[in-house]
Structure formats: structure tokens, C-alpha cells
Amino acid sequence: TMQEVTVRVTGPDRSDFGIIDLPGIIHNGEGTVETQALIEKYIAPPQTLVLLLTMADQDEELAKCLELAKKHDPGNTRTLRVLSKFDNFTSDESRKRAVQLVCGGAEQVLGGHAVVCRYDGAGKYNSTRETMMLKAAARKAGMEIPATRAGALALKERLPSLFAKLIQTNVPALKTAAEAHIADALA
């Protein structure tokens, strides 16, 4: 059976939204079907902003999560691709592909975002070091990542406007659904 862990944070200085950290996709073995069903349960609703986290070095063909995101958000109107471990590439080709993914989507509201967070998998987060590493990766690929698409702090700045746009998009449908439920209850 699927079991969920829910954490609620409340208080006068807290935003009114939920964040759900879903498990990684299990490709085979016990729990494969249940894990995929759990992920789809949360990414299917049109009100959900999906932060799709993949390693920057990962081939897109190997990322099952991309397939699920496209299934539930075919127009890519609510899925933000975050490429992690931007300091760790196995080839120049994979580095260039990742930098192109971030730079190529720079004009798109939901274009890719590059993060390092903990360089070399160790140490505490250091935004200055993260910025330097992202710039170095882009330079090696012969490009420059826009500052608004680079680093955890820039991602933190991007999210409120993305949430606001998603809410604005969904309010008319939610209002119609609420009115229909009220009408059914009164009938």
C-alpha cells in the first residue's frame, strides 16, 4: 500500500501553499507501480507546479520523469526543469547539452534552471561558489547562463511569480467547479 508523509507548517508569516517532495522513480522491482501512481497523483492536477529535478549530466532519454511530466503537462505550462549537480559532468557533450537546455529556454517563463547546491557532493551551500561553478560550466560549453536561471537563490526568486501565474490561470476553472458543487448541494 502507498503511504504518504505530510508535513504542515502554519503560522502568520507562512505562505499558503504545499510542497510535496515525491520519491524518485523506481524502474523495476517492488514498488514500481505504486511509486509511479503516487507521483502521477500529485503531478496530474492542473493547479500543480511541477519542479522536475534531474541531474544535469543525465540523458533525457533515460529520464522517466520527463515522460510523466509530458503526459500530464503536454504544453509545458506548469513544469519547471531544474538541472542539479551542474558541477559534475562526464563529458563535454553532456555539459554543452545541459547548458543549451538552460540557455535555450531563457526566453520562456518555464525555461530550465541550473543548480549546484553542494559542490562535489560535500560541504555547506555557498551561493558565491555555486555562481562561480555555474559560470565555469557555461564557459566550458562556450555559452553564458543568464543569472536568472542560475543557482538556488535565483530559483527561490523565480518561484513566487510562477506560483502566482499558475493560480491566476486556474482561478476561473476553480470558481466554476466550486459554483457547480454549491449548486449540486443546494439542489
PDB file of N, CA and C in Angstrom, residues 10-79:
ATOM      1  N   THR A  10       2.403  25.953   9.668  1.00  0.00           N
ATOM      2  CA  THR A  10       1.425  27.026   9.724  1.00  0.00           C
ATOM      3  C   THR A  10       1.985  28.190  10.534  1.00  0.00           C
ATOM      4  N   GLY A  11       1.404  29.326  10.316  1.00  0.00           N
ATOM      5  CA  GLY A  11       1.809  30.494  11.081  1.00  0.00           C
ATOM      6  C   GLY A  11       1.532  31.757  10.300  1.00  0.00           C
ATOM      7  N   PRO A  12       1.516  32.885  10.990  1.00  0.00           N
ATOM      8  CA  PRO A  12       1.168  34.148  10.336  1.00  0.00           C
ATOM      9  C   PRO A  12       2.177  34.590   9.273  1.00  0.00           C
ATOM     10  N   ASP A  13       3.405  34.129   9.346  1.00  0.00           N
ATOM     11  CA  ASP A  13       4.429  34.532   8.386  1.00  0.00           C
ATOM     12  C   ASP A  13       4.690  33.475   7.327  1.00  0.00           C
ATOM     13  N   ARG A  14       3.783  32.512   7.181  1.00  0.00           N
ATOM     14  CA  ARG A  14       3.974  31.413   6.234  1.00  0.00           C
ATOM     15  C   ARG A  14       3.073  31.596   5.011  1.00  0.00           C
ATOM     16  N   SER A  15       3.572  31.192   3.860  1.00  0.00           N
ATOM     17  CA  SER A  15       2.779  31.215   2.632  1.00  0.00           C
ATOM     18  C   SER A  15       1.772  30.078   2.674  1.00  0.00           C
ATOM     19  N   ASP A  16       0.668  30.262   1.964  1.00  0.00           N
ATOM     20  CA  ASP A  16      -0.396  29.274   1.970  1.00  0.00           C
ATOM     21  C   ASP A  16      -0.304  28.390   0.721  1.00  0.00           C
ATOM     22  N   PHE A  17       0.663  27.487   0.711  1.00  0.00           N
ATOM     23  CA  PHE A  17       0.779  26.510  -0.350  1.00  0.00           C
ATOM     24  C   PHE A  17       1.512  25.295   0.194  1.00  0.00           C
ATOM     25  N   GLY A  18       1.409  24.212  -0.533  1.00  0.00           N
ATOM     26  CA  GLY A  18       2.043  22.979  -0.069  1.00  0.00           C
ATOM     27  C   GLY A  18       3.183  22.573  -0.984  1.00  0.00           C
ATOM     28  N   ILE A  19       4.174  21.976  -0.413  1.00  0.00           N
ATOM     29  CA  ILE A  19       5.291  21.427  -1.173  1.00  0.00           C
ATOM     30  C   ILE A  19       5.336  19.937  -0.877  1.00  0.00           C
ATOM     31  N   ILE A  20       5.383  19.156  -1.924  1.00  0.00           N
ATOM     32  CA  ILE A  20       5.428  17.707  -1.765  1.00  0.00           C
ATOM     33  C   ILE A  20       6.693  17.205  -2.444  1.00  0.00           C
ATOM     34  N   ASP A  21       7.559  16.597  -1.683  1.00  0.00           N
ATOM     35  CA  ASP A  21       8.782  16.016  -2.222  1.00  0.00           C
ATOM     36  C   ASP A  21       8.471  14.569  -2.548  1.00  0.00           C
ATOM     37  N   LEU A  22       8.344  14.286  -3.833  1.00  0.00           N
ATOM     38  CA  LEU A  22       7.976  12.940  -4.260  1.00  0.00           C
ATOM     39  C   LEU A  22       9.215  12.061  -4.392  1.00  0.00           C
ATOM     40  N   PRO A  23       9.024  10.757  -4.272  1.00  0.00           N
ATOM     41  CA  PRO A  23      10.176   9.848  -4.403  1.00  0.00           C
ATOM     42  C   PRO A  23      10.669   9.802  -5.841  1.00  0.00           C
ATOM     43  N   GLY A  24      11.895   9.362  -6.002  1.00  0.00           N
ATOM     44  CA  GLY A  24      12.411   9.115  -7.339  1.00  0.00           C
ATOM     45  C   GLY A  24      11.684   7.936  -7.951  1.00  0.00           C
ATOM     46  N   ILE A  25      11.724   7.853  -9.247  1.00  0.00           N
ATOM     47  CA  ILE A  25      11.028   6.786  -9.949  1.00  0.00           C
ATOM     48  C   ILE A  25      11.833   5.497  -9.831  1.00  0.00           C
ATOM     49  N   ILE A  26      11.138   4.444  -9.445  1.00  0.00           N
ATOM     50  CA  ILE A  26      11.744   3.113  -9.374  1.00  0.00           C
ATOM     51  C   ILE A  26      11.506   2.467 -10.730  1.00  0.00           C
ATOM     52  N   HIS A  27      12.568   2.014 -11.375  1.00  0.00           N
ATOM     53  CA  HIS A  27      12.425   1.481 -12.727  1.00  0.00           C
ATOM     54  C   HIS A  27      12.010   0.020 -12.773  1.00  0.00           C
ATOM     55  N   ASN A  28      12.390  -0.778 -11.798  1.00  0.00           N
ATOM     56  CA  ASN A  28      11.948  -2.165 -11.745  1.00  0.00           C
ATOM     57  C   ASN A  28      12.019  -2.656 -10.309  1.00  0.00           C
ATOM     58  N   GLY A  29      11.270  -3.700 -10.083  1.00  0.00           N
ATOM     59  CA  GLY A  29      11.262  -4.277  -8.750  1.00  0.00           C
ATOM     60  C   GLY A  29      10.042  -3.866  -7.962  1.00  0.00           C
ATOM     61  N   GLU A  30      10.061  -4.242  -6.704  1.00  0.00           N
ATOM     62  CA  GLU A  30       8.938  -3.991  -5.819  1.00  0.00           C
ATOM     63  C   GLU A  30       8.702  -2.488  -5.645  1.00  0.00           C
ATOM     64  N   GLY A  31       7.459  -2.087  -5.755  1.00  0.00           N
ATOM     65  CA  GLY A  31       7.081  -0.690  -5.544  1.00  0.00           C
ATOM     66  C   GLY A  31       7.078   0.166  -6.798  1.00  0.00           C
ATOM     67  N   THR A  32       7.433  -0.394  -7.937  1.00  0.00           N
ATOM     68  CA  THR A  32       7.495   0.383  -9.182  1.00  0.00           C
ATOM     69  C   THR A  32       6.143   0.997  -9.531  1.00  0.00           C
ATOM     70  N   VAL A  33       5.107   0.190  -9.581  1.00  0.00           N
ATOM     71  CA  VAL A  33       3.772   0.656  -9.972  1.00  0.00           C
ATOM     72  C   VAL A  33       3.221   1.632  -8.942  1.00  0.00           C
ATOM     73  N   GLU A  34       3.387   1.302  -7.663  1.00  0.00           N
ATOM     74  CA  GLU A  34       2.860   2.164  -6.591  1.00  0.00           C
ATOM     75  C   GLU A  34       3.553   3.529  -6.581  1.00  0.00           C
ATOM     76  N   THR A  35       4.857   3.536  -6.793  1.00  0.00           N
ATOM     77  CA  THR A  35       5.598   4.797  -6.787  1.00  0.00           C
ATOM     78  C   THR A  35       5.165   5.677  -7.950  1.00  0.00           C
ATOM     79  N   GLN A  36       5.022   5.089  -9.128  1.00  0.00           N
ATOM     80  CA  GLN A  36       4.591   5.870 -10.286  1.00  0.00           C
ATOM     81  C   GLN A  36       3.180   6.412 -10.073  1.00  0.00           C
ATOM     82  N   ALA A  37       2.294   5.608  -9.491  1.00  0.00           N
ATOM     83  CA  ALA A  37       0.924   6.065  -9.222  1.00  0.00           C
ATOM     84  C   ALA A  37       0.927   7.233  -8.240  1.00  0.00           C
ATOM     85  N   LEU A  38       1.770   7.162  -7.221  1.00  0.00           N
ATOM     86  CA  LEU A  38       1.862   8.251  -6.243  1.00  0.00           C
ATOM     87  C   LEU A  38       2.340   9.538  -6.911  1.00  0.00           C
ATOM     88  N   ILE A  39       3.360   9.421  -7.745  1.00  0.00           N
ATOM     89  CA  ILE A  39       3.886  10.593  -8.449  1.00  0.00           C
ATOM     90  C   ILE A  39       2.809  11.191  -9.344  1.00  0.00           C
ATOM     91  N   GLU A  40       2.134  10.340 -10.106  1.00  0.00           N
ATOM     92  CA  GLU A  40       1.106  10.833 -11.029  1.00  0.00           C
ATOM     93  C   GLU A  40      -0.068  11.461 -10.289  1.00  0.00           C
ATOM     94  N   LYS A  41      -0.404  10.949  -9.125  1.00  0.00           N
ATOM     95  CA  LYS A  41      -1.493  11.518  -8.320  1.00  0.00           C
ATOM     96  C   LYS A  41      -1.232  12.996  -8.032  1.00  0.00           C
ATOM     97  N   TYR A  42       0.023  13.341  -7.776  1.00  0.00           N
ATOM     98  CA  TYR A  42       0.346  14.716  -7.410  1.00  0.00           C
ATOM     99  C   TYR A  42       0.678  15.618  -8.589  1.00  0.00           C
ATOM    100  N   ILE A  43       1.186  15.071  -9.692  1.00  0.00           N
ATOM    101  CA  ILE A  43       1.535  15.945 -10.815  1.00  0.00           C
ATOM    102  C   ILE A  43       0.388  16.114 -11.810  1.00  0.00           C
ATOM    103  N   ALA A  44      -0.649  15.305 -11.720  1.00  0.00           N
ATOM    104  CA  ALA A  44      -1.762  15.371 -12.667  1.00  0.00           C
ATOM    105  C   ALA A  44      -2.618  16.636 -12.532  1.00  0.00           C
ATOM    106  N   PRO A  45      -2.956  17.106 -11.330  1.00  0.00           N
ATOM    107  CA  PRO A  45      -3.846  18.265 -11.235  1.00  0.00           C
ATOM    108  C   PRO A  45      -3.267  19.509 -11.918  1.00  0.00           C
ATOM    109  N   PRO A  46      -4.096  20.228 -12.668  1.00  0.00           N
ATOM    110  CA  PRO A  46      -3.604  21.405 -13.394  1.00  0.00           C
ATOM    111  C   PRO A  46      -3.150  22.548 -12.479  1.00  0.00           C
ATOM    112  N   GLN A  47      -3.473  22.460 -11.195  1.00  0.00           N
ATOM    113  CA  GLN A  47      -3.055  23.500 -10.259  1.00  0.00           C
ATOM    114  C   GLN A  47      -1.635  23.275  -9.725  1.00  0.00           C
ATOM    115  N   THR A  48      -1.004  22.169 -10.091  1.00  0.00           N
ATOM    116  CA  THR A  48       0.294  21.804  -9.553  1.00  0.00           C
ATOM    117  C   THR A  48       1.424  22.365 -10.394  1.00  0.00           C
ATOM    118  N   LEU A  49       2.338  23.071  -9.747  1.00  0.00           N
ATOM    119  CA  LEU A  49       3.579  23.492 -10.387  1.00  0.00           C
ATOM    120  C   LEU A  49       4.573  22.365 -10.135  1.00  0.00           C
ATOM    121  N   VAL A  50       5.057  21.770 -11.198  1.00  0.00           N
ATOM    122  CA  VAL A  50       5.959  20.628 -11.098  1.00  0.00           C
ATOM    123  C   VAL A  50       7.399  21.111 -11.246  1.00  0.00           C
ATOM    124  N   LEU A  51       8.199  20.894 -10.213  1.00  0.00           N
ATOM    125  CA  LEU A  51       9.633  21.153 -10.304  1.00  0.00           C
ATOM    126  C   LEU A  51      10.270  19.811 -10.622  1.00  0.00           C
ATOM    127  N   LEU A  52      10.702  19.667 -11.838  1.00  0.00           N
ATOM    128  CA  LEU A  52      11.234  18.403 -12.328  1.00  0.00           C
ATOM    129  C   LEU A  52      12.751  18.435 -12.170  1.00  0.00           C
ATOM    130  N   LEU A  53      13.238  17.698 -11.204  1.00  0.00           N
ATOM    131  CA  LEU A  53      14.658  17.708 -10.873  1.00  0.00           C
ATOM    132  C   LEU A  53      15.362  16.517 -11.502  1.00  0.00           C
ATOM    133  N   THR A  54      16.334  16.808 -12.355  1.00  0.00           N
ATOM    134  CA  THR A  54      17.164  15.761 -12.946  1.00  0.00           C
ATOM    135  C   THR A  54      18.616  16.192 -12.838  1.00  0.00           C
ATOM    136  N   MET A  55      19.503  15.230 -12.871  1.00  0.00           N
ATOM    137  CA  MET A  55      20.921  15.571 -12.870  1.00  0.00           C
ATOM    138  C   MET A  55      21.271  16.180 -14.222  1.00  0.00           C
ATOM    139  N   ALA A  56      22.073  17.198 -14.217  1.00  0.00           N
ATOM    140  CA  ALA A  56      22.441  17.900 -15.446  1.00  0.00           C
ATOM    141  C   ALA A  56      23.105  16.972 -16.449  1.00  0.00           C
ATOM    142  N   ASP A  57      23.809  15.977 -15.975  1.00  0.00           N
ATOM    143  CA  ASP A  57      24.567  15.063 -16.822  1.00  0.00           C
ATOM    144  C   ASP A  57      23.709  13.936 -17.399  1.00  0.00           C
ATOM    145  N   GLN A  58      22.456  13.840 -16.989  1.00  0.00           N
ATOM    146  CA  GLN A  58      21.600  12.726 -17.379  1.00  0.00           C
ATOM    147  C   GLN A  58      21.042  12.913 -18.789  1.00  0.00           C
ATOM    148  N   ASP A  59      21.071  11.856 -19.575  1.00  0.00           N
ATOM    149  CA  ASP A  59      20.460  11.886 -20.900  1.00  0.00           C
ATOM    150  C   ASP A  59      18.954  11.974 -20.747  1.00  0.00           C
ATOM    151  N   GLU A  60      18.334  12.802 -21.568  1.00  0.00           N
ATOM    152  CA  GLU A  60      16.882  12.973 -21.490  1.00  0.00           C
ATOM    153  C   GLU A  60      16.140  11.668 -21.748  1.00  0.00           C
ATOM    154  N   GLU A  61      16.686  10.828 -22.608  1.00  0.00           N
ATOM    155  CA  GLU A  61      16.023   9.572 -22.937  1.00  0.00           C
ATOM    156  C   GLU A  61      15.928   8.656 -21.721  1.00  0.00           C
ATOM    157  N   LEU A  62      16.810   8.844 -20.747  1.00  0.00           N
ATOM    158  CA  LEU A  62      16.826   7.985 -19.570  1.00  0.00           C
ATOM    159  C   LEU A  62      15.946   8.510 -18.434  1.00  0.00           C
ATOM    160  N   ALA A  63      15.445   9.708 -18.585  1.00  0.00           N
ATOM    161  CA  ALA A  63      14.684  10.336 -17.504  1.00  0.00           C
ATOM    162  C   ALA A  63      13.193  10.034 -17.650  1.00  0.00           C
ATOM    163  N   LYS A  64      12.719   9.022 -16.956  1.00  0.00           N
ATOM    164  CA  LYS A  64      11.303   8.619 -16.978  1.00  0.00           C
ATOM    165  C   LYS A  64      10.419   9.775 -16.490  1.00  0.00           C
ATOM    166  N   CYS A  65      10.970  10.590 -15.594  1.00  0.00           N
ATOM    167  CA  CYS A  65      10.185  11.707 -15.060  1.00  0.00           C
ATOM    168  C   CYS A  65       9.805  12.699 -16.161  1.00  0.00           C
ATOM    169  N   LEU A  66      10.637  12.853 -17.185  1.00  0.00           N
ATOM    170  CA  LEU A  66      10.297  13.742 -18.302  1.00  0.00           C
ATOM    171  C   LEU A  66       9.074  13.219 -19.043  1.00  0.00           C
ATOM    172  N   GLU A  67       9.024  11.909 -19.196  1.00  0.00           N
ATOM    173  CA  GLU A  67       7.892  11.256 -19.849  1.00  0.00           C
ATOM    174  C   GLU A  67       6.598  11.507 -19.068  1.00  0.00           C
ATOM    175  N   LEU A  68       6.669  11.366 -17.744  1.00  0.00           N
ATOM    176  CA  LEU A  68       5.481  11.593 -16.914  1.00  0.00           C
ATOM    177  C   LEU A  68       5.048  13.055 -16.955  1.00  0.00           C
ATOM    178  N   ALA A  69       6.006  13.968 -16.915  1.00  0.00           N
ATOM    179  CA  ALA A  69       5.673  15.393 -16.963  1.00  0.00           C
ATOM    180  C   ALA A  69       4.996  15.732 -18.284  1.00  0.00           C
ATOM    181  N   LYS A  70       5.505  15.204 -19.382  1.00  0.00           N
ATOM    182  CA  LYS A  70       4.899  15.474 -20.688  1.00  0.00           C
ATOM    183  C   LYS A  70       3.495  14.878 -20.780  1.00  0.00           C
ATOM    184  N   LYS A  71       3.297  13.741 -20.134  1.00  0.00           N
ATOM    185  CA  LYS A  71       1.975  13.103 -20.132  1.00  0.00           C
ATOM    186  C   LYS A  71       0.947  14.003 -19.450  1.00  0.00           C
ATOM    187  N   HIS A  72       1.313  14.600 -18.330  1.00  0.00           N
ATOM    188  CA  HIS A  72       0.358  15.387 -17.542  1.00  0.00           C
ATOM    189  C   HIS A  72       0.419  16.884 -17.829  1.00  0.00           C
ATOM    190  N   ASP A  73       1.469  17.330 -18.509  1.00  0.00           N
ATOM    191  CA  ASP A  73       1.613  18.748 -18.871  1.00  0.00           C
ATOM    192  C   ASP A  73       2.192  18.833 -20.280  1.00  0.00           C
ATOM    193  N   PRO A  74       1.408  18.371 -21.269  1.00  0.00           N
ATOM    194  CA  PRO A  74       1.942  18.302 -22.630  1.00  0.00           C
ATOM    195  C   PRO A  74       2.334  19.657 -23.209  1.00  0.00           C
ATOM    196  N   GLY A  75       1.696  20.722 -22.762  1.00  0.00           N
ATOM    197  CA  GLY A  75       2.028  22.060 -23.257  1.00  0.00           C
ATOM    198  C   GLY A  75       3.158  22.727 -22.494  1.00  0.00           C
ATOM    199  N   ASN A  76       3.703  22.030 -21.500  1.00  0.00           N
ATOM    200  CA  ASN A  76       4.784  22.553 -20.656  1.00  0.00           C
ATOM    201  C   ASN A  76       4.429  23.933 -20.081  1.00  0.00           C
ATOM    202  N   THR A  77       3.234  24.026 -19.520  1.00  0.00           N
ATOM    203  CA  THR A  77       2.783  25.301 -18.963  1.00  0.00           C
ATOM    204  C   THR A  77       2.941  25.372 -17.445  1.00  0.00           C
ATOM    205  N   ARG A  78       3.336  24.235 -16.817  1.00  0.00           N
ATOM    206  CA  ARG A  78       3.457  24.234 -15.359  1.00  0.00           C
ATOM    207  C   ARG A  78       4.575  23.333 -14.853  1.00  0.00           C
ATOM    208  N   THR A  79       5.515  23.007 -15.744  1.00  0.00           N
ATOM    209  CA  THR A  79       6.649  22.166 -15.366  1.00  0.00           C
ATOM    210  C   THR A  79       7.944  22.952 -15.531  1.00  0.00           C
TER     211      THR A  79
END
